[in-house]
Amino acid sequence: MTAVQGTDVDIPTGDGAADAYLTHPADGAPHPAVLLYMDGFGLRPSLRAMADRLAGAGYTVAVPNVLYREGRAPVVELPEFIDQASRPRIFERLGPMMRALTPDQVERDADAYLRWLAGRPETAGGPVAVAGYCLGAALALRTAGAYPDRVAATAGFHGGNLATEAPDSPHLVAGRLTGEVYFAHADDDPGMPAEQQERLEEALTAAGVTHRCEVYPGAQHGYTQADTSAYDEKAAERHWEALLGLLNRAF
């Protein structure tokens, strides 16, 4: 794997500045860019490690703290290992913050993130890829729908509420997508039940989007996150294979 260089940065937005992590191959050359959206627990060492792994495969990766309006990361105090017992206490605080992030804010922030990435010397020209985990899967989908000319590919892993009956459900952007799309759902995920999986699949198919949606058998919601009790090494490695394959086709 290529040596990487990572640093903490601030990305200017219309509402202030989003603290973020930027990592890229340490070769001084520009590389295709990936906007990596955090899970609900946010920007922390394990997510930086995931971004570094992606950078080691040849990409310039930015991971913004999408809850920056609530404070710099970590927005809430997190244990070194997030087990089932600690989740209720953490989400009691995080839940309202996540729900306060409106689709309009997401799209405005995405514009700022994409513009900032495009202006970085570490970034090659042209569209970027967007990928997200949990909460971030919906953000990736909304970003691709809002700025299809700037997004080459979209991926989401163990996302929740991607295809609800709400008038602003993320899946309703399907008709605006242009790049390839990949979603990998957790098995038996209450946040993404079978009816939502079917609704997302139907929307992407009807829109003629090149896509693949899969369920990872036996994997819990959060299966990619190594610092949580939901981590599933087999499912996580499958996700890496799928994500890198998507990026290879996009770039």
XYZ file of C-alpha atoms in Angstrom:
251
model
C 0.000 0.000 0.000
C 1.201 3.512 -0.853
C 2.463 5.749 1.973
C -0.054 8.433 2.845
C -0.053 11.889 4.373
C -2.998 13.021 6.489
C -3.817 16.304 8.178
C -6.686 18.035 9.953
C -8.172 20.906 7.950
C -11.095 23.324 8.005
C -13.438 23.608 5.028
C -15.209 26.989 4.672
C -18.984 26.723 4.321
C -21.884 29.132 4.175
C -22.476 28.561 7.881
C -18.891 28.712 9.141
C -16.209 26.064 8.755
C -16.388 22.273 8.859
C -13.448 20.610 10.546
C -12.292 17.694 8.419
C -9.563 15.155 7.768
C -7.683 15.210 4.475
C -5.441 12.324 3.451
C -3.682 11.465 0.197
C -0.741 9.500 -1.223
C 2.541 11.046 -0.060
C 3.961 11.300 -3.565
C 3.226 14.958 -4.256
C 1.044 14.090 -7.242
C -2.667 14.884 -7.738
C -5.075 11.971 -7.410
C -8.793 11.322 -7.995
C -10.808 12.610 -5.057
C -13.272 10.910 -2.734
C -15.636 12.777 -0.430
C -16.128 10.362 2.450
C -19.162 10.924 4.651
C -18.969 9.867 8.295
C -21.278 7.547 10.178
C -23.301 8.878 13.101
C -20.421 8.577 15.560
C -18.416 10.986 13.469
C -14.843 11.915 12.717
C -12.592 9.877 15.028
C -9.435 7.728 14.838
C -11.084 4.685 13.247
C -12.648 6.786 10.478
C -9.313 8.485 9.840
C -7.784 5.021 9.509
C -10.412 4.071 6.937
C -9.690 7.247 4.981
C -5.959 6.452 5.119
C -6.595 2.980 3.730
C -8.512 4.529 0.827
C -5.742 7.068 0.263
C -3.245 4.221 0.226
C -5.108 2.819 -2.760
C -4.386 6.010 -4.697
C -7.042 8.559 -3.783
C -7.230 11.974 -2.155
C -9.855 11.652 0.570
C -11.699 14.305 2.579
C -13.825 13.376 5.610
C -15.808 16.373 6.906
C -17.446 16.610 10.305
C -20.964 17.063 8.961
C -22.222 18.040 12.424
C -19.815 20.991 12.602
C -22.658 23.361 13.476
C -22.857 21.525 16.802
C -19.110 21.749 17.487
C -15.796 20.319 16.399
C -15.256 16.555 16.353
C -15.774 14.607 18.453
C -19.089 16.399 18.857
C -19.916 14.119 21.792
C -17.517 12.209 23.992
C -16.951 8.695 22.687
C -15.419 5.658 24.356
C -12.443 4.042 22.674
C -14.678 1.059 21.865
C -18.394 1.602 21.287
C -20.337 -1.378 22.610
C -24.081 -2.019 22.674
C -24.401 -0.728 26.231
C -22.965 2.683 25.365
C -25.023 3.296 22.224
C -28.257 4.563 23.865
C -26.388 7.209 25.867
C -24.442 8.371 22.808
C -27.441 8.540 20.490
C -29.527 10.337 23.109
C -27.227 13.268 22.384
C -26.385 12.598 18.732
C -29.924 11.826 17.562
C -31.278 15.396 17.765
C -28.144 16.741 16.083
C -28.465 14.303 13.192
C -32.178 15.047 12.769
C -31.442 18.790 12.732
C -29.297 18.403 9.613
C -31.766 19.366 6.874
C -31.591 18.350 3.194
C -30.997 22.014 2.311
C -28.043 22.213 4.703
C -26.684 18.936 3.335
C -26.777 20.232 -0.235
C -25.220 23.589 0.645
C -22.477 21.892 2.631
C -21.863 19.406 -0.182
C -21.335 22.274 -2.605
C -18.733 23.739 -0.233
C -16.977 20.386 0.250
C -16.858 19.696 -3.492
C -15.597 23.173 -4.354
C -12.911 22.943 -1.691
C -11.786 19.518 -2.906
C -11.676 20.699 -6.527
C -9.343 23.522 -5.523
C -6.824 21.358 -3.672
C -3.459 20.702 -5.365
C -3.662 17.068 -4.160
C -6.828 16.559 -6.236
C -6.900 15.594 -9.910
C -9.350 17.462 -12.098
C -12.819 16.223 -12.929
C -15.676 14.738 -10.907
C -15.129 13.066 -7.528
C -16.638 9.984 -5.922
C -18.806 10.185 -2.807
C -19.186 7.405 -0.270
C -20.874 7.270 3.099
C -21.582 5.106 6.098
C -24.804 4.963 8.130
C -25.968 8.605 8.174
C -23.369 9.275 5.486
C -25.019 6.967 2.964
C -27.982 9.331 2.734
C -25.654 12.327 2.502
C -23.753 10.683 -0.350
C -27.003 10.056 -2.209
C -28.210 13.625 -1.713
C -24.837 15.002 -2.840
C -24.879 12.945 -6.034
C -28.443 14.036 -6.767
C -27.726 17.720 -6.186
C -24.464 17.845 -8.156
C -24.496 14.999 -10.696
C -22.014 16.761 -12.984
C -19.460 16.765 -10.150
C -19.978 13.205 -8.910
C -18.504 10.262 -10.813
C -19.757 7.482 -8.511
C -21.728 7.009 -5.296
C -21.509 4.359 -2.598
C -23.369 3.828 0.659
C -22.854 1.218 3.368
C -25.337 0.231 6.093
C -27.374 3.350 5.398
C -30.713 3.924 7.065
C -33.921 5.626 5.917
C -32.725 5.903 2.331
C -36.149 5.268 0.812
C -38.940 6.329 3.156
C -42.385 7.648 2.270
C -41.365 11.175 3.282
C -41.613 13.862 0.585
C -37.886 14.571 0.934
C -36.666 10.961 1.120
C -33.107 10.585 -0.266
C -34.128 8.034 -2.914
C -36.220 10.641 -4.710
C -33.036 12.097 -6.249
C -32.579 8.932 -8.345
C -33.729 10.623 -11.531
C -30.875 13.128 -11.314
C -28.040 10.634 -10.813
C -25.567 10.096 -13.638
C -22.656 8.111 -12.179
C -22.609 4.478 -11.082
C -24.200 3.715 -7.690
C -23.542 0.955 -5.136
C -25.374 0.312 -1.871
C -24.629 -2.482 0.593
C -27.307 -2.918 3.245
C -26.868 -4.575 6.609
C -28.856 -7.749 7.173
C -31.988 -7.280 9.284
C -31.396 -3.534 9.693
C -34.439 -1.815 11.261
C -33.338 1.460 9.687
C -33.415 -0.021 6.184
C -36.140 -2.704 6.102
C -37.026 -4.775 3.044
C -39.687 -2.361 1.829
C -37.173 0.496 1.758
C -34.586 -1.670 0.022
C -37.174 -2.495 -2.649
C -38.196 1.150 -2.994
C -34.596 2.234 -3.506
C -33.960 -0.531 -6.035
C -37.129 0.366 -7.959
C -36.235 4.072 -8.027
C -32.734 3.459 -9.338
C -33.970 0.974 -11.929
C -36.759 3.269 -13.129
C -34.258 6.106 -13.501
C -31.953 3.955 -15.621
C -29.061 4.377 -13.171
C -26.180 1.911 -13.429
C -26.287 0.412 -9.969
C -26.039 -2.564 -7.649
C -27.752 -2.928 -4.284
C -26.828 -5.860 -2.053
C -27.543 -7.187 1.411
C -24.573 -8.511 3.364
C -25.903 -11.658 5.109
C -25.436 -11.727 8.860
C -23.916 -8.239 8.994
C -25.266 -5.777 11.547
C -25.873 -2.080 11.019
C -22.418 -0.518 11.354
C -20.537 -3.568 10.083
C -17.673 -1.485 8.631
C -16.786 0.329 11.860
C -13.882 -1.408 13.619
C -14.250 0.512 16.880
C -17.801 -0.736 17.477
C -19.374 -4.021 18.537
C -21.193 -4.127 15.173
C -17.943 -4.636 13.272
C -17.885 -7.657 10.995
C -14.465 -8.270 9.452
C -15.771 -10.396 6.581
C -18.449 -7.853 5.649
C -15.998 -4.975 6.061
C -13.505 -6.575 3.671
C -16.320 -7.242 1.208
C -17.190 -3.535 1.418
C -13.588 -2.569 0.634
C -13.565 -4.826 -2.408
C -16.839 -3.313 -3.647
C -15.812 0.278 -2.972
C -12.401 -0.019 -4.598
C -13.966 -1.770 -7.573
C -16.454 1.081 -7.987
C -13.710 3.699 -7.773
C -11.555 1.818 -10.266
C -14.430 1.858 -12.768
C -15.181 5.540 -12.106
C -11.615 6.752 -12.548
